[in-house]
């Protein structure tokens, strides 16, 4: 979910949306436009790319109108503006026009940093729209989508949806919207499986789950289906590594501890503690070490260290499944 600055008024004179997550950037624009049209249904919206904002264009768009109409001016990829256009925007920031909201979309980073700094210094409202690269961030996003829709979803359902859909935030948002519209009552893991079973079976985490459970044939079947449906090999090695590490962490944890206490100590949600406990029954310390070495070798193989990434993954899956029966 996009993070906002302390100034959270969408009708602030200037909104700065920073990041490269397209869905969040679009939502930042939509929020400003919705607020402006709630205040004035006839609000004029001008949505421009960086090459469309030529020197003098901003002055023309923000000049006083005879009818004092409300206006929203959106500038996308503002980090790519020409030097003269940046100069125009900086000049405008020092004295923004009334009834006009300027929305600057900026990728962040070093390119165009002068404009970014100037907007922040001028007190622009800022919305952070960074790419969500961590599974935990995407899980939090899904939970937020269901909360925003006024719906209740179990932790297992949220995790299953992330596992099934992957990293595309637009698809995750669409899936949440569909489930919220179609399903009555609490959304649980069974509902997600019913709607997205084909994709869930293709997820990297399904491959990892079957492997750490020692179910080699099912893990290989899931692996081949994942590859066939376009799951990136690095996602599969990452899921395998997470699965094996989770078993190693739980195996070394104090016996008899409650799931809630273990969750805090190991950095896992309580429901995952229960799942890993079931998966670790056939594992030994040597098995964990062997599996981690196999996954590390596969990871190197899929990142250019080998000639056949699929074969490297198959070897790792088989090694993990065998290690799951090492006790």
Tab-separated table of C-alpha atoms in Angstrom:
chain	number	residue	atom	x	y	z
A	1	UNK	CA	0.000	0.000	0.000
A	2	UNK	CA	1.290	3.483	-0.821
A	3	UNK	CA	2.663	5.352	2.164
A	4	UNK	CA	1.779	9.019	2.538
A	5	UNK	CA	3.444	12.005	4.173
A	6	UNK	CA	2.061	13.858	7.169
A	7	UNK	CA	0.256	16.247	4.784
A	8	UNK	CA	-2.424	13.857	3.599
A	9	UNK	CA	-4.762	16.329	1.899
A	10	UNK	CA	-5.181	15.149	-1.716
A	11	UNK	CA	-6.063	18.731	-2.625
A	12	UNK	CA	-2.692	20.044	-1.450
A	13	UNK	CA	-1.205	22.400	-4.074
A	14	UNK	CA	1.438	19.838	-5.049
A	15	UNK	CA	1.434	16.039	-4.712
A	16	UNK	CA	4.664	14.153	-5.312
A	17	UNK	CA	4.239	10.420	-6.051
A	18	UNK	CA	7.623	8.695	-5.862
A	19	UNK	CA	8.416	5.172	-6.992
A	20	UNK	CA	8.090	2.697	-9.846
A	21	UNK	CA	5.008	0.703	-8.845
A	22	UNK	CA	2.575	1.616	-11.629
A	23	UNK	CA	-0.561	0.608	-9.744
A	24	UNK	CA	0.304	2.802	-6.761
A	25	UNK	CA	1.278	5.720	-9.001
A	26	UNK	CA	-2.052	5.461	-10.821
A	27	UNK	CA	-3.914	5.289	-7.519
A	28	UNK	CA	-2.125	8.404	-6.271
A	29	UNK	CA	-3.373	10.246	-9.356
A	30	UNK	CA	-6.886	8.799	-9.048
A	31	UNK	CA	-7.133	9.890	-5.421
A	32	UNK	CA	-6.274	13.490	-6.280
A	33	UNK	CA	-8.666	13.565	-9.237
A	34	UNK	CA	-11.494	12.036	-7.176
A	35	UNK	CA	-11.001	14.601	-4.403
A	36	UNK	CA	-10.908	17.461	-6.904
A	37	UNK	CA	-14.073	16.313	-8.644
A	38	UNK	CA	-15.792	15.843	-5.293
A	39	UNK	CA	-15.065	19.518	-4.645
A	40	UNK	CA	-15.934	20.578	-8.198
A	41	UNK	CA	-17.548	18.156	-10.644
A	42	UNK	CA	-16.291	20.248	-13.568
A	43	UNK	CA	-12.621	19.897	-12.601
A	44	UNK	CA	-10.378	19.941	-15.676
A	45	UNK	CA	-7.751	17.165	-15.659
A	46	UNK	CA	-4.635	17.390	-17.814
A	47	UNK	CA	-2.533	14.219	-17.794
A	48	UNK	CA	0.835	14.757	-19.488
A	49	UNK	CA	3.931	12.697	-20.187
A	50	UNK	CA	7.318	14.308	-19.605
A	51	UNK	CA	7.823	15.044	-23.322
A	52	UNK	CA	4.444	16.791	-23.509
A	53	UNK	CA	5.446	19.309	-20.834
A	54	UNK	CA	7.453	21.657	-23.001
A	55	UNK	CA	8.920	24.946	-21.721
A	56	UNK	CA	6.019	27.334	-21.180
A	57	UNK	CA	3.367	24.593	-21.095
A	58	UNK	CA	3.013	24.597	-17.307
A	59	UNK	CA	2.597	28.385	-17.210
A	60	UNK	CA	-0.122	28.107	-19.836
A	61	UNK	CA	-1.960	25.347	-17.966
A	62	UNK	CA	-1.793	27.092	-14.597
A	63	UNK	CA	-2.578	30.631	-15.719
A	64	UNK	CA	-5.641	32.242	-14.070
A	65	UNK	CA	-8.940	31.337	-15.718
A	66	UNK	CA	-11.815	33.713	-16.306
A	67	UNK	CA	-14.108	31.287	-14.505
A	68	UNK	CA	-11.571	30.282	-11.798
A	69	UNK	CA	-12.106	26.592	-12.587
A	70	UNK	CA	-10.456	23.867	-10.543
A	71	UNK	CA	-7.753	21.986	-12.399
A	72	UNK	CA	-5.494	18.969	-11.854
A	73	UNK	CA	-2.252	18.857	-13.830
A	74	UNK	CA	-0.496	15.482	-13.845
A	75	UNK	CA	3.091	15.144	-15.046
A	76	UNK	CA	4.272	11.557	-15.490
A	77	UNK	CA	7.934	10.479	-15.458
A	78	UNK	CA	8.925	13.921	-14.235
A	79	UNK	CA	12.503	12.671	-13.771
A	80	UNK	CA	12.759	12.795	-17.592
A	81	UNK	CA	11.799	16.460	-17.969
A	82	UNK	CA	14.131	18.698	-19.946
A	83	UNK	CA	16.262	21.208	-18.059
A	84	UNK	CA	14.060	24.115	-19.197
A	85	UNK	CA	10.872	22.340	-18.131
A	86	UNK	CA	12.415	21.508	-14.737
A	87	UNK	CA	13.183	25.194	-14.350
A	88	UNK	CA	9.531	26.019	-15.068
A	89	UNK	CA	8.304	23.493	-12.498
A	90	UNK	CA	10.709	24.731	-9.825
A	91	UNK	CA	9.517	28.270	-10.436
A	92	UNK	CA	5.896	27.152	-10.085
A	93	UNK	CA	6.637	25.315	-6.820
A	94	UNK	CA	7.616	28.581	-5.169
A	95	UNK	CA	4.204	30.083	-5.886
A	96	UNK	CA	1.534	27.513	-6.816
A	97	UNK	CA	-1.744	28.764	-8.249
A	98	UNK	CA	-5.029	28.592	-6.342
A	99	UNK	CA	-7.605	25.974	-7.347
A	100	UNK	CA	-4.897	23.993	-9.148
A	101	UNK	CA	-3.301	20.756	-7.968
A	102	UNK	CA	-0.036	19.709	-9.572
A	103	UNK	CA	0.779	15.983	-9.407
A	104	UNK	CA	4.378	15.021	-10.166
A	105	UNK	CA	5.102	11.338	-10.747
A	106	UNK	CA	8.796	10.638	-10.187
A	107	UNK	CA	10.637	7.310	-10.336
A	108	UNK	CA	12.972	8.271	-7.496
A	109	UNK	CA	16.703	7.665	-7.653
A	110	UNK	CA	19.441	9.932	-8.940
A	111	UNK	CA	17.878	10.982	-12.235
A	112	UNK	CA	15.946	14.209	-11.822
A	113	UNK	CA	16.870	14.394	-8.136
A	114	UNK	CA	17.010	18.189	-8.255
A	115	UNK	CA	13.305	18.376	-9.032
A	116	UNK	CA	12.557	15.784	-6.341
A	117	UNK	CA	14.459	17.780	-3.731
A	118	UNK	CA	12.833	21.050	-4.790
A	119	UNK	CA	9.326	19.604	-4.485
A	120	UNK	CA	10.075	18.218	-1.031
A	121	UNK	CA	11.605	21.499	0.078
A	122	UNK	CA	8.485	23.324	-1.119
A	123	UNK	CA	6.396	21.124	1.210
A	124	UNK	CA	4.735	18.919	-1.393
A	125	UNK	CA	2.454	16.171	-0.179
A	126	UNK	CA	4.366	12.956	-0.841
A	127	UNK	CA	3.043	9.492	-1.646
A	128	UNK	CA	5.591	6.648	-1.669
A	129	UNK	CA	4.932	4.183	-4.494
A	130	UNK	CA	8.002	1.958	-4.378
A	131	UNK	CA	8.044	-1.490	-5.980
A	132	UNK	CA	6.976	-4.216	-3.572
A	133	UNK	CA	9.829	-6.689	-3.859
A	134	UNK	CA	9.318	-8.552	-0.570
A	135	UNK	CA	6.631	-11.218	-0.129
A	136	UNK	CA	5.764	-9.694	3.259
A	137	UNK	CA	4.986	-6.356	1.575
A	138	UNK	CA	2.699	-8.014	-0.943
A	139	UNK	CA	0.982	-9.916	1.859
A	140	UNK	CA	0.398	-6.626	3.683
A	141	UNK	CA	-0.948	-5.141	0.450
A	142	UNK	CA	-3.501	-7.965	0.074
A	143	UNK	CA	-4.647	-7.545	3.662
A	144	UNK	CA	-5.057	-3.822	3.045
A	145	UNK	CA	-7.112	-4.458	-0.091
A	146	UNK	CA	-9.558	-6.650	1.806
A	147	UNK	CA	-9.764	-4.126	4.676
A	148	UNK	CA	-10.455	-1.318	2.212
A	149	UNK	CA	-13.253	-3.419	0.721
A	150	UNK	CA	-14.679	-3.971	4.203
A	151	UNK	CA	-14.110	-7.711	3.969
A	152	UNK	CA	-12.539	-10.252	6.300
A	153	UNK	CA	-9.940	-12.722	4.986
A	154	UNK	CA	-7.991	-15.280	6.974
A	155	UNK	CA	-4.161	-15.064	7.086
A	156	UNK	CA	-4.002	-18.381	5.215
A	157	UNK	CA	-6.242	-16.998	2.458
A	158	UNK	CA	-4.094	-13.885	2.049
A	159	UNK	CA	-0.932	-15.993	1.845
A	160	UNK	CA	-2.525	-18.412	-0.610
A	161	UNK	CA	-3.537	-15.520	-2.853
A	162	UNK	CA	-0.009	-14.091	-2.868
A	163	UNK	CA	1.371	-17.575	-3.590
A	164	UNK	CA	-1.075	-18.065	-6.451
A	165	UNK	CA	-0.868	-14.656	-8.136
A	166	UNK	CA	2.760	-13.718	-7.544
A	167	UNK	CA	4.300	-10.255	-7.645
A	168	UNK	CA	1.980	-8.389	-10.052
A	169	UNK	CA	0.200	-5.846	-7.862
A	170	UNK	CA	-2.506	-5.127	-10.431
A	171	UNK	CA	-3.408	-8.798	-10.596
A	172	UNK	CA	-3.397	-9.063	-6.806
A	173	UNK	CA	-5.684	-6.048	-6.526
A	174	UNK	CA	-7.997	-7.463	-9.193
A	175	UNK	CA	-8.124	-10.841	-7.424
A	176	UNK	CA	-8.964	-9.188	-4.094
A	177	UNK	CA	-11.700	-7.165	-5.770
A	178	UNK	CA	-13.167	-10.256	-7.424
A	179	UNK	CA	-13.194	-12.284	-4.220
A	180	UNK	CA	-14.680	-9.391	-2.246
A	181	UNK	CA	-17.470	-9.024	-4.801
A	182	UNK	CA	-18.228	-12.728	-5.304
A	183	UNK	CA	-17.797	-14.331	-1.888
A	184	UNK	CA	-20.067	-13.907	1.116
A	185	UNK	CA	-18.697	-14.145	4.636
A	186	UNK	CA	-15.055	-14.648	5.554
A	187	UNK	CA	-12.699	-15.355	2.650
A	188	UNK	CA	-10.661	-18.438	3.521
A	189	UNK	CA	-7.955	-20.583	1.917
A	190	UNK	CA	-10.499	-22.966	0.369
A	191	UNK	CA	-12.154	-20.083	-1.468
A	192	UNK	CA	-8.827	-18.892	-2.871
A	193	UNK	CA	-7.964	-22.419	-3.981
A	194	UNK	CA	-11.334	-22.751	-5.725
A	195	UNK	CA	-10.875	-19.519	-7.680
A	196	UNK	CA	-7.168	-19.752	-8.415
A	197	UNK	CA	-6.359	-23.449	-8.212
A	198	UNK	CA	-4.516	-23.549	-11.558
A	199	UNK	CA	-2.290	-20.655	-10.596
A	200	UNK	CA	-1.804	-21.853	-7.036
A	201	UNK	CA	-0.558	-25.189	-8.328
A	202	UNK	CA	1.962	-23.322	-10.474
A	203	UNK	CA	3.341	-21.233	-7.640
A	204	UNK	CA	6.926	-21.538	-6.502
A	205	UNK	CA	5.763	-22.073	-2.921
A	206	UNK	CA	3.758	-25.135	-3.913
A	207	UNK	CA	6.932	-26.640	-5.372
A	208	UNK	CA	8.770	-25.870	-2.131
A	209	UNK	CA	5.996	-27.208	0.092
A	210	UNK	CA	5.837	-30.537	-1.738
A	211	UNK	CA	9.652	-30.845	-1.711
A	212	UNK	CA	10.136	-30.164	2.020
A	213	UNK	CA	7.333	-32.638	2.731
A	214	UNK	CA	9.383	-35.306	0.920
A	215	UNK	CA	6.820	-35.702	-1.873
A	216	UNK	CA	9.312	-35.765	-4.739
A	217	UNK	CA	6.947	-36.831	-7.547
A	218	UNK	CA	4.389	-34.139	-6.691
A	219	UNK	CA	7.143	-31.540	-6.274
A	220	UNK	CA	8.558	-32.358	-9.722
A	221	UNK	CA	5.084	-32.212	-11.264
A	222	UNK	CA	4.493	-28.797	-9.669
A	223	UNK	CA	7.944	-27.673	-10.826
A	224	UNK	CA	7.288	-28.585	-14.454
A	225	UNK	CA	3.886	-26.902	-14.357
A	226	UNK	CA	5.432	-23.773	-12.817
A	227	UNK	CA	8.089	-23.566	-15.512
A	228	UNK	CA	5.487	-24.154	-18.225
A	229	UNK	CA	3.347	-21.287	-16.912
A	230	UNK	CA	6.241	-18.841	-16.741
A	231	UNK	CA	7.299	-18.834	-13.088
A	232	UNK	CA	10.864	-17.476	-12.913
A	233	UNK	CA	13.449	-20.092	-11.838
A	234	UNK	CA	14.917	-17.694	-9.264
A	235	UNK	CA	11.502	-17.521	-7.586
A	236	UNK	CA	11.539	-21.300	-7.212
A	237	UNK	CA	15.045	-21.457	-5.700
A	238	UNK	CA	14.064	-18.619	-3.358
A	239	UNK	CA	10.946	-20.505	-2.222
A	240	UNK	CA	12.962	-23.706	-1.714
A	241	UNK	CA	15.526	-21.828	0.369
A	242	UNK	CA	12.800	-20.225	2.489
A	243	UNK	CA	11.139	-23.585	3.062
A	244	UNK	CA	14.337	-25.333	4.157
A	245	UNK	CA	15.462	-22.402	6.342
A	246	UNK	CA	12.070	-22.339	8.066
A	247	UNK	CA	12.522	-26.013	8.996
A	248	UNK	CA	16.041	-25.342	10.272
A	249	UNK	CA	14.858	-22.397	12.378
A	250	UNK	CA	11.975	-24.289	13.921
A	251	UNK	CA	14.085	-27.390	14.562
A	252	UNK	CA	16.537	-25.326	16.638
A	253	UNK	CA	13.804	-23.488	18.571
A	254	UNK	CA	13.019	-24.423	22.224
A	255	UNK	CA	10.673	-27.372	22.514
A	256	UNK	CA	7.237	-26.744	23.965
A	257	UNK	CA	7.147	-23.054	23.093
A	258	UNK	CA	3.782	-21.658	22.061
A	259	UNK	CA	3.202	-20.798	18.373
A	260	UNK	CA	2.742	-17.123	19.210
A	261	UNK	CA	6.056	-16.940	21.055
A	262	UNK	CA	7.835	-18.855	18.289
A	263	UNK	CA	6.289	-16.586	15.664
A	264	UNK	CA	7.760	-13.512	17.323
A	265	UNK	CA	11.145	-15.144	17.859
A	266	UNK	CA	11.483	-16.656	14.380
A	267	UNK	CA	9.756	-13.920	12.405
A	268	UNK	CA	6.975	-16.158	11.057
A	269	UNK	CA	3.194	-15.790	11.283
A	270	UNK	CA	1.647	-18.266	13.801
A	271	UNK	CA	-0.187	-20.209	11.080
A	272	UNK	CA	3.123	-20.881	9.333
A	273	UNK	CA	4.606	-22.306	12.548
A	274	UNK	CA	1.908	-24.985	12.509
A	275	UNK	CA	2.527	-25.766	8.843
A	276	UNK	CA	6.308	-26.022	9.239
A	277	UNK	CA	5.872	-28.275	12.284
A	278	UNK	CA	3.987	-30.733	10.107
A	279	UNK	CA	6.584	-30.495	7.335
A	280	UNK	CA	9.646	-31.041	9.527
A	281	UNK	CA	8.816	-34.497	10.869
A	282	UNK	CA	11.291	-36.411	8.686
A	283	UNK	CA	14.098	-33.871	8.795
A	284	UNK	CA	17.496	-34.117	10.508
A	285	UNK	CA	20.168	-31.446	11.039
A	286	UNK	CA	22.324	-33.082	8.375
A	287	UNK	CA	19.355	-33.146	6.032
A	288	UNK	CA	18.848	-29.384	6.408
A	289	UNK	CA	22.528	-28.735	5.641
A	290	UNK	CA	22.444	-31.025	2.595
A	291	UNK	CA	19.271	-29.411	1.268
A	292	UNK	CA	20.638	-25.889	1.665
A	293	UNK	CA	23.770	-26.817	-0.284
A	294	UNK	CA	21.619	-28.301	-3.057
A	295	UNK	CA	19.449	-25.188	-3.240
A	296	UNK	CA	22.511	-22.922	-3.293
A	297	UNK	CA	23.940	-24.941	-6.211
A	298	UNK	CA	20.624	-24.663	-8.072
A	299	UNK	CA	20.463	-20.935	-7.417
A	300	UNK	CA	23.902	-20.504	-8.967
A	301	UNK	CA	22.811	-22.679	-11.879
A	302	UNK	CA	19.715	-20.654	-12.720
A	303	UNK	CA	21.633	-17.388	-12.458
A	304	UNK	CA	24.065	-18.271	-15.231
A	305	UNK	CA	26.346	-20.755	-13.525
A	306	UNK	CA	24.949	-23.729	-15.454
A	307	UNK	CA	23.765	-24.683	-18.933
A	308	UNK	CA	20.333	-26.013	-18.012
A	309	UNK	CA	18.335	-24.134	-15.325
A	310	UNK	CA	15.481	-26.655	-15.444
A	311	UNK	CA	17.808	-29.564	-14.741
A	312	UNK	CA	19.406	-27.609	-11.884
A	313	UNK	CA	15.959	-27.079	-10.368
A	314	UNK	CA	15.001	-30.730	-10.760
A	315	UNK	CA	18.185	-31.830	-8.990
A	316	UNK	CA	17.497	-29.415	-6.129
A	317	UNK	CA	13.887	-30.525	-5.743
A	318	UNK	CA	14.884	-34.185	-5.612
A	319	UNK	CA	17.694	-33.431	-3.130
A	320	UNK	CA	15.349	-31.488	-0.841
A	321	UNK	CA	12.705	-34.221	-0.981
A	322	UNK	CA	15.309	-36.862	-0.078
A	323	UNK	CA	16.631	-34.722	2.748
A	324	UNK	CA	13.083	-34.535	4.105
A	325	UNK	CA	13.350	-38.292	4.730
A	326	UNK	CA	16.851	-38.212	6.235
A	327	UNK	CA	15.808	-38.970	9.805
